[in-house]
CSV table of C-alpha atoms and ligand atoms in Angstrom, one decimal:
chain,number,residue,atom,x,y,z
C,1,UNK,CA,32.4,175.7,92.3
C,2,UNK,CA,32.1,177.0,95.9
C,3,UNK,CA,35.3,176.8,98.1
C,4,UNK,CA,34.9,174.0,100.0
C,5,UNK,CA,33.8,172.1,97.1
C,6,UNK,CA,37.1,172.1,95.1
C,7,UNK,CA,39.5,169.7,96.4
C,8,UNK,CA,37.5,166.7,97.3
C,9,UNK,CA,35.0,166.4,95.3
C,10,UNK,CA,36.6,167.3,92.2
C,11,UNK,CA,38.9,164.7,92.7
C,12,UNK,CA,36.6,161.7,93.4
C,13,UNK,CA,35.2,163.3,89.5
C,14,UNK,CA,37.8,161.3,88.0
C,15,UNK,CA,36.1,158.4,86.5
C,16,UNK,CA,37.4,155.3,87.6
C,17,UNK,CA,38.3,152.5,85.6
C,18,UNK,CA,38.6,148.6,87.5
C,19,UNK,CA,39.2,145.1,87.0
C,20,UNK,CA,39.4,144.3,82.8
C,21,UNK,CA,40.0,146.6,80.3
C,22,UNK,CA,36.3,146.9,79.3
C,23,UNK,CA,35.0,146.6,83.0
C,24,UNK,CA,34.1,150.3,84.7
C,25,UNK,CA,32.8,150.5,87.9
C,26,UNK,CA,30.5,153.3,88.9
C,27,UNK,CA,31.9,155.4,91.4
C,28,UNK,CA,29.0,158.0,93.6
C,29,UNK,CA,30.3,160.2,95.3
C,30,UNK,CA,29.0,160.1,99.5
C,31,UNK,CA,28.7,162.6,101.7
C,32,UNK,CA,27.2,162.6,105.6
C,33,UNK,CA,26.0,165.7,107.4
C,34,UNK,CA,27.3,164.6,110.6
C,35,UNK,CA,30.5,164.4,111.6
C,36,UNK,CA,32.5,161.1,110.4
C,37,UNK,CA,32.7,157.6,112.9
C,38,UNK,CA,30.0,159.6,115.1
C,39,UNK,CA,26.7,158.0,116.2
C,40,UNK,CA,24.7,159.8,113.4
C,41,UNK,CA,27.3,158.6,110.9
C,42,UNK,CA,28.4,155.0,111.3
C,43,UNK,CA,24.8,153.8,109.8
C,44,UNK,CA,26.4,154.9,106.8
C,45,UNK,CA,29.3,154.4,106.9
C,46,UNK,CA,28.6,150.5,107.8
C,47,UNK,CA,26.2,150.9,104.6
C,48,UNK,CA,29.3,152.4,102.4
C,49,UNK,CA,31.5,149.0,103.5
C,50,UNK,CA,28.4,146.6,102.6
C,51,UNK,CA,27.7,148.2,98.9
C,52,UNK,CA,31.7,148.0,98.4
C,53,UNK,CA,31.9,144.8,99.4
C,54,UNK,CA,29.2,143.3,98.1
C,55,UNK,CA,30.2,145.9,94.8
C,56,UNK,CA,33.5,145.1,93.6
C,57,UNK,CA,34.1,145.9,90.5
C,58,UNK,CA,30.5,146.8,89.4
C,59,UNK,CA,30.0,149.7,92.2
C,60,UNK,CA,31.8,151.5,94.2
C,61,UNK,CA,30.6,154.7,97.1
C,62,UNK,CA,33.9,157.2,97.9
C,63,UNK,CA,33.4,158.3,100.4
C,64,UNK,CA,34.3,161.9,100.7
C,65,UNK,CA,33.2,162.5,104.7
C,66,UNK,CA,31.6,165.2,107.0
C,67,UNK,CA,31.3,168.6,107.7
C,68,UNK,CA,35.1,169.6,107.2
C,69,UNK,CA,34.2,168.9,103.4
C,70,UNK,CA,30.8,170.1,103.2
C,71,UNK,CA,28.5,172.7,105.6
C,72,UNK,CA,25.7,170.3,106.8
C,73,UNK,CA,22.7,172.3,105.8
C,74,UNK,CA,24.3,172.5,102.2
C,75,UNK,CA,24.1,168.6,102.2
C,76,UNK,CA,20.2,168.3,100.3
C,77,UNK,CA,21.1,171.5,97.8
C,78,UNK,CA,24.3,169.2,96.6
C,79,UNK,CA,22.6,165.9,96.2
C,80,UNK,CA,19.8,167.8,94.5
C,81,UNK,CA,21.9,169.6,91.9
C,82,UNK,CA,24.3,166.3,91.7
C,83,UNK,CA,27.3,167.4,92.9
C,84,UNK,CA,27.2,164.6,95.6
C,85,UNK,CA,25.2,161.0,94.2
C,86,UNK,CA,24.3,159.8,97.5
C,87,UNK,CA,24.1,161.1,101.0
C,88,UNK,CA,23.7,161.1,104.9
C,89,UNK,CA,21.4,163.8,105.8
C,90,UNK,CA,18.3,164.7,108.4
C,91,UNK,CA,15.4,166.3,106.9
C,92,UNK,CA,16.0,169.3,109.2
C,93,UNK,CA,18.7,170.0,107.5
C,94,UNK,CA,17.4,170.7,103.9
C,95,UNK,CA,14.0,172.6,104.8
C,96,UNK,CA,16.1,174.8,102.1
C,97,UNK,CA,15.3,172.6,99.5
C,98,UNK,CA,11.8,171.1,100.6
C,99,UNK,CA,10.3,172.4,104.0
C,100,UNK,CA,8.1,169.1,104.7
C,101,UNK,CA,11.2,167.5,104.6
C,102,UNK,CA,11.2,168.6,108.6
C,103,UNK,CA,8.2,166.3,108.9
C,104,UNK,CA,10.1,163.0,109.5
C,105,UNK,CA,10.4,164.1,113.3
C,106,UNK,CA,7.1,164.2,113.9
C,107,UNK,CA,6.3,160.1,112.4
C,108,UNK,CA,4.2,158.0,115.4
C,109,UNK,CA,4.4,154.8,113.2
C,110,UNK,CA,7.2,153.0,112.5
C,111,UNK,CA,8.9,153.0,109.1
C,112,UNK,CA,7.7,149.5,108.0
C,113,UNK,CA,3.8,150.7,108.6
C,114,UNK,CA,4.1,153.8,106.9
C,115,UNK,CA,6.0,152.1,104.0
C,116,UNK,CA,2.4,150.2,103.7
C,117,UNK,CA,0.0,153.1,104.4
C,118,UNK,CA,1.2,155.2,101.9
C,119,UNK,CA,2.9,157.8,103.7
C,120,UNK,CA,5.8,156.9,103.2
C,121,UNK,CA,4.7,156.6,99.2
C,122,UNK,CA,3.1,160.4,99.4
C,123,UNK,CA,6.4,162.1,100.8
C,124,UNK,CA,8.9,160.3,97.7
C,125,UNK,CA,6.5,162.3,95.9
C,126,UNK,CA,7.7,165.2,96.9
C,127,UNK,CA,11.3,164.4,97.0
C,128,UNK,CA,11.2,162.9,93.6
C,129,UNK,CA,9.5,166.7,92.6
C,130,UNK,CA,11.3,169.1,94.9
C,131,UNK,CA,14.6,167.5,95.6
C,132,UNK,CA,15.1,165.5,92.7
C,133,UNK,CA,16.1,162.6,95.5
C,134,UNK,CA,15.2,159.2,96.7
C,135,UNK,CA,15.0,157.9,99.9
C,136,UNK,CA,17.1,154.8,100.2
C,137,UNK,CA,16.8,153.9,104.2
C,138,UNK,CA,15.8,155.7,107.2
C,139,UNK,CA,18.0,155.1,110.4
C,140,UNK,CA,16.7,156.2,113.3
C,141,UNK,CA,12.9,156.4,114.0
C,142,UNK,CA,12.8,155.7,117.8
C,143,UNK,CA,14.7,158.3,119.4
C,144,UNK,CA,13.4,161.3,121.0
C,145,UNK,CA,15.2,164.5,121.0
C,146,UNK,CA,15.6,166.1,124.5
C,147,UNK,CA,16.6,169.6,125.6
C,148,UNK,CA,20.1,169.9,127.4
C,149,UNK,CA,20.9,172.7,129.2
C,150,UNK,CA,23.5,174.4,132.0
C,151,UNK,CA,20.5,175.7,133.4
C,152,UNK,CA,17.7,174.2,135.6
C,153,UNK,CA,14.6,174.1,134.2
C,154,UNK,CA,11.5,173.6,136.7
C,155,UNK,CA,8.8,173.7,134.5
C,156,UNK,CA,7.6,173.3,130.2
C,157,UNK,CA,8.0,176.8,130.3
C,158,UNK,CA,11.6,177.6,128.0
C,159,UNK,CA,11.3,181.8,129.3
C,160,UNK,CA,15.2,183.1,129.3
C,161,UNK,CA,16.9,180.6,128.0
C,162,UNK,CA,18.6,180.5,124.8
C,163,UNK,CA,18.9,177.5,123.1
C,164,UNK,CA,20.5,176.4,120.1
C,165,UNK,CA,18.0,174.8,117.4
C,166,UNK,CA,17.8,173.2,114.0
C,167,UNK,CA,14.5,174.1,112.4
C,168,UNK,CA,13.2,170.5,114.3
C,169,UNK,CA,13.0,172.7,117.4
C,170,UNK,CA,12.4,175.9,116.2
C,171,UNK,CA,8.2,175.9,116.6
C,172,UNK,CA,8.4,173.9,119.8
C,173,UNK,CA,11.3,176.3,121.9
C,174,UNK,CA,9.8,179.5,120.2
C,175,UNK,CA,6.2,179.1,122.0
C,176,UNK,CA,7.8,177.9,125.0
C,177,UNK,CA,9.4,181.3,125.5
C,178,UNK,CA,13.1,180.2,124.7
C,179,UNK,CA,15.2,182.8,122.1
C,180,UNK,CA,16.5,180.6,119.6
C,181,UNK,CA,20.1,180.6,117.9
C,182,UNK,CA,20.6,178.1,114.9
C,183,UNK,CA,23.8,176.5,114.6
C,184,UNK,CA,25.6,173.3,112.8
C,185,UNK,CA,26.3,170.3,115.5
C,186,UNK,CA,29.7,171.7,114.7
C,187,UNK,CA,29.2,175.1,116.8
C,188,UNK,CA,27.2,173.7,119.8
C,189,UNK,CA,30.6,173.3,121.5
C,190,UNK,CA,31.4,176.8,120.9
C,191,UNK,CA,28.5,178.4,121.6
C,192,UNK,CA,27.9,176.7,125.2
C,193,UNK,CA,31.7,177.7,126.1
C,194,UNK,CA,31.3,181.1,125.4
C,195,UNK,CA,27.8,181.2,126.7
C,196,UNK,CA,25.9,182.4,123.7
C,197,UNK,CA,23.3,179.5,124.5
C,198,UNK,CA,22.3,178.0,127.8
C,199,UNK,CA,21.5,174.7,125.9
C,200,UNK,CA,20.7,172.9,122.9
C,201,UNK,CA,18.6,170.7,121.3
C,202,UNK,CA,19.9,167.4,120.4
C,203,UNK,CA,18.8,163.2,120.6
C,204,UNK,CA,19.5,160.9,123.2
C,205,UNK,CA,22.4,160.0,122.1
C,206,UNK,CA,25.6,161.7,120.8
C,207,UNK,CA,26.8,164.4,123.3
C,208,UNK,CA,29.8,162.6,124.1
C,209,UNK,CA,31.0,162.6,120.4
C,210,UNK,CA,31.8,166.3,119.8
C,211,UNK,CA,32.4,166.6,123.7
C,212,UNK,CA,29.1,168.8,124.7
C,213,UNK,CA,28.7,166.2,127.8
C,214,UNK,CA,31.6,168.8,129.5
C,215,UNK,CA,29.4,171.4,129.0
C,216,UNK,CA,26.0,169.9,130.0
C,217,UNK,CA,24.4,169.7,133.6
C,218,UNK,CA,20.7,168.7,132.8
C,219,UNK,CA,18.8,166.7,130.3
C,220,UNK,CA,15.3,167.0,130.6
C,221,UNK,CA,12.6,164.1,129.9
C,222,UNK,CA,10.1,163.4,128.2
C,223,UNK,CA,12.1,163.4,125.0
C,224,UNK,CA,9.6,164.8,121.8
C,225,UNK,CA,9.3,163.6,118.8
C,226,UNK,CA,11.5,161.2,116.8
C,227,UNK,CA,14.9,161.6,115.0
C,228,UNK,CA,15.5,160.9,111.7
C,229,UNK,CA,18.6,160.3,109.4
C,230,UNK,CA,18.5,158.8,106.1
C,231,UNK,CA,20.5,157.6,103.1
C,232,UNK,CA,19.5,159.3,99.9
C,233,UNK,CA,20.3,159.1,96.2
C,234,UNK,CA,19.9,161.2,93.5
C,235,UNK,CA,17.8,160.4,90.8
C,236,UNK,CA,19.9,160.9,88.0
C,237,UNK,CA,22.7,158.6,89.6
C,238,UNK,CA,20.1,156.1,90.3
C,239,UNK,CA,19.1,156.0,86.3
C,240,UNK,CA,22.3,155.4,85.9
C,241,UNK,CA,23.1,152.6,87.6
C,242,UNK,CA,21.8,149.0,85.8
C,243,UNK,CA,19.5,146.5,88.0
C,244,UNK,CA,22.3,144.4,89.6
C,245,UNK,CA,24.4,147.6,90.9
C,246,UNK,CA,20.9,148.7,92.6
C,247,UNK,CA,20.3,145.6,94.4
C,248,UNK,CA,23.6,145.8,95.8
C,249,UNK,CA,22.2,149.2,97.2
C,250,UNK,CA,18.7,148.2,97.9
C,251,UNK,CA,20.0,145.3,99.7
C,252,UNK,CA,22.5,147.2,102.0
C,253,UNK,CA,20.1,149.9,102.6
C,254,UNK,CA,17.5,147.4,103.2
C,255,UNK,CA,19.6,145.6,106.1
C,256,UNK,CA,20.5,149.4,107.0
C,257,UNK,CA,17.0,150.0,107.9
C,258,UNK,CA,15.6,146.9,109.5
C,259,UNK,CA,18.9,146.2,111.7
C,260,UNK,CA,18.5,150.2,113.1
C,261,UNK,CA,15.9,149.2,115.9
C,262,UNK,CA,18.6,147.0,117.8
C,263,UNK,CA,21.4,149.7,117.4
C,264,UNK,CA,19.6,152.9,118.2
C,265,UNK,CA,18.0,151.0,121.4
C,266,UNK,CA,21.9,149.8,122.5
C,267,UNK,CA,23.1,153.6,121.9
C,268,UNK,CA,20.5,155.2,123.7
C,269,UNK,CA,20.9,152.8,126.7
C,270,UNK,CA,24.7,153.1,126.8
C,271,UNK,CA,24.6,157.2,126.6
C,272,UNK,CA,21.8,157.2,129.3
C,273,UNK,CA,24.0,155.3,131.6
C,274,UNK,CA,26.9,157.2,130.3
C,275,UNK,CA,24.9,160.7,131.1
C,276,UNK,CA,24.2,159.8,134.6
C,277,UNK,CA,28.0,158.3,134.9
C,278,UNK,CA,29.0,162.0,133.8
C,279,UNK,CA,26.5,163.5,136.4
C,280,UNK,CA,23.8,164.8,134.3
C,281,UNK,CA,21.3,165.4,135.9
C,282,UNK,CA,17.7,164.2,134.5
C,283,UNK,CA,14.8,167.1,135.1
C,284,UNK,CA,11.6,164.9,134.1
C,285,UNK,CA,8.5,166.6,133.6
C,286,UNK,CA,5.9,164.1,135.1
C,287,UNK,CA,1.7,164.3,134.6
C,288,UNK,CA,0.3,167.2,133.7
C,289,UNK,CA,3.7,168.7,133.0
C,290,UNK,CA,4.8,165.9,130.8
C,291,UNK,CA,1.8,165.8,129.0
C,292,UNK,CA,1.4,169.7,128.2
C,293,UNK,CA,5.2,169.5,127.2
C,294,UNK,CA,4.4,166.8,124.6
C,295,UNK,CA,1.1,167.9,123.9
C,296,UNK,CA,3.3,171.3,123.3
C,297,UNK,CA,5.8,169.7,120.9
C,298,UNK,CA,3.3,167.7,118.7
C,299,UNK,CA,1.3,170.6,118.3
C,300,UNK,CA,3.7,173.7,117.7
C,301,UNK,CA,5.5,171.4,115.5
C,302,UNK,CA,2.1,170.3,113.2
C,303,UNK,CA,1.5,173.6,113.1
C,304,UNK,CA,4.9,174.4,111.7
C,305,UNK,CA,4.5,171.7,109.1
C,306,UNK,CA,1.3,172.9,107.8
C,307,UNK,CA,2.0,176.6,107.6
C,308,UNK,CA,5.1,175.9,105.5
C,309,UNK,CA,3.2,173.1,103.4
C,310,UNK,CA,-0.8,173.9,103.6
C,311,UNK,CA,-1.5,171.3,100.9
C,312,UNK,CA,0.5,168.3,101.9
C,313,UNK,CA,0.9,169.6,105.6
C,314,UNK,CA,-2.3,167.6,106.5
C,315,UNK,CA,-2.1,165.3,104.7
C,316,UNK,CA,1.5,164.0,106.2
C,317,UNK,CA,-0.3,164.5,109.5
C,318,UNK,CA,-2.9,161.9,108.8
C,319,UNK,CA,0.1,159.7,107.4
C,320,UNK,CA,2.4,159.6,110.5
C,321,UNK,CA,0.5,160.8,113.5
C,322,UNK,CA,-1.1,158.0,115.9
C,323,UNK,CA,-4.3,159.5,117.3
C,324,UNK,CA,-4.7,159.2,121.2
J,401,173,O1,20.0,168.9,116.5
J,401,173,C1,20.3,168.6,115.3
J,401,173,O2,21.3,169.0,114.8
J,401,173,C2,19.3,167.9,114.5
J,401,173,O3,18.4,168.5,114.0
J,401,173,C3,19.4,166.4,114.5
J,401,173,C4,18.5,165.7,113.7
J,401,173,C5,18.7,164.3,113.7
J,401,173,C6,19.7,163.7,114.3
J,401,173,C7,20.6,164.4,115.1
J,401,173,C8,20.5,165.8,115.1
């Protein structure tokens, strides 16, 4: 077992025995990517509360937390090899397991459409054959991602500056000229106070969480693309579990999902104001500019998609792209 693995999950292996004598409860073991109570892990965590309340005695999530137990971008190797049952994780963040699993940022339809159209169908697919996973709920699906920087920035031209990425920004800061450093949310902090990046990728909301608001002067809009963050289960722990302990999951998840809209429009609204409060300072990239920098993103990051995935590459395109 790998070091950081050893103390908390091996004790939530201990099987756990409630209510009657004959009576076990299922205990999965949880894990989020992001760091606990902030913005892109209280989804879950409201999601863990529902299933345990709803669960008692039939199933139960332990939750064993964030980064300090688990490096993020180990997150999709350790629900795929089942040494966590269910978890909070952003495709970008397992392109080490499946690379289309980047492809969620790039979606133009919401989740309920593309639930119907089959894209949503055609990616389980692959997670069901690459990452041995299920997706249970997608949070997030209308929030951009913006560039934040120390720097001005006058034009979509990204020339000198360094910016930290995940691989969802990799394609797009690349061909913009930037030189790219990829780091864990945990290290943004880091890196801007000792300068080894002018700025960083990151959503709309969430830069007061881990304090990078301190360390930010601009944000610069249009925002790209759309986050994603998503509950998933692994497959074995799902056959496991009997029909009634799976409702209690679907049905959580379920609620997760369709109640996401109103929270991610309140967060992004509060962090705005909150941003402009703090004094940073919006650089917006209007007409031409704004369209060549979107027209930039979509298209360095399609073309990131389908050179890592030429066979289902496209065919994800014509899934979650909206012509225009
Ligand atoms: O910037 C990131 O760490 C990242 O890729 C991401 C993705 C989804 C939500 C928040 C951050």
């Amino acid at each position: 077992m790998r070091r950081w693995l050893s103390a908390a999950i091996a004790a939530s292996l201990v099987p756990v025995f409630a209510g009657g004598a004959t009576a076990q409860e299922v205990v999965l073991r949880g894990i989020t990517s992001f760091a606990e109570k902030t913005i892109n892990s209280r989804g879950f965590e409201g999601f863990i509360d529902k299933v345990n309340e709803a669960g008692k005695g039939k199933i139960r999530i332990n939750y064993i937390g964030g980064p300090k137990a688990m490096p993020p971008f180990e997150v999709g190797k350790a629900l795929q090899g089942g040494v966590v049952d269910i978890a909070n994780v952003t495709g970008a963040f397992y392109t080490n397991v499946f690379p289309e699993s980047d492809a969620w940022k790039l979606t133009q339809r919401p989740m309920s459409e593309l639930r119907k159209n089959g894209g949503f169908d055609y990616m389980m697919k692959i997670y069901d054959e690459k990452m041995n996973a299920i997706m249970l709920a997608r949070q997030f699906q209308n929030t951009p991602f913006h560039v934040y920087s120390t720097k001005p920035i006058t034009k979509p031209d990204l020339t000198g500056l360094k910016l930290r990425i995940t691989p969802v920004y990799r394609d797009f800061f690349s061909a913009l000229g930037a030189t790219v450093v990829q780091t864990a949310p945990g290290e943004v902090y880091t890196a801007l106070e000792r300068g080894v990046v002018d700025g960083y990728g990151w959503p709309t909301a969430g830069i007061f969480d881990l304090g990078w608001h301190e360390k930010t002067k601009y944000r610069v809009d249009p925002g790209f693309y759309r986050a994603e963050v998503s509950v998933l289960v692994n497959k074995a722990a799902w056959a496991k579990l009997n029909a009634e302990q799976r409702k209690i999951i679907t049905d959580a998840a379920a609620e997760l999902e369709d109640g996401f809209a109103a929270v991610e429009a309140k967060e992004n609204a509060d962090d705005l104001a909150k941003q402009k409060a703090a004094g940073i300072e919006t650089i917006e990239f209007k007409g031409a500019d704004g369209k060549a920098w979107l027209d930039k993103a979509y298209e360095t990051g399609w073309a990131g998609v389908i050179k890592q995935s030429p066979v289902h590459g496209p065919k994800l395109r014509e899934f979650f792209s909206r012509p225009n």
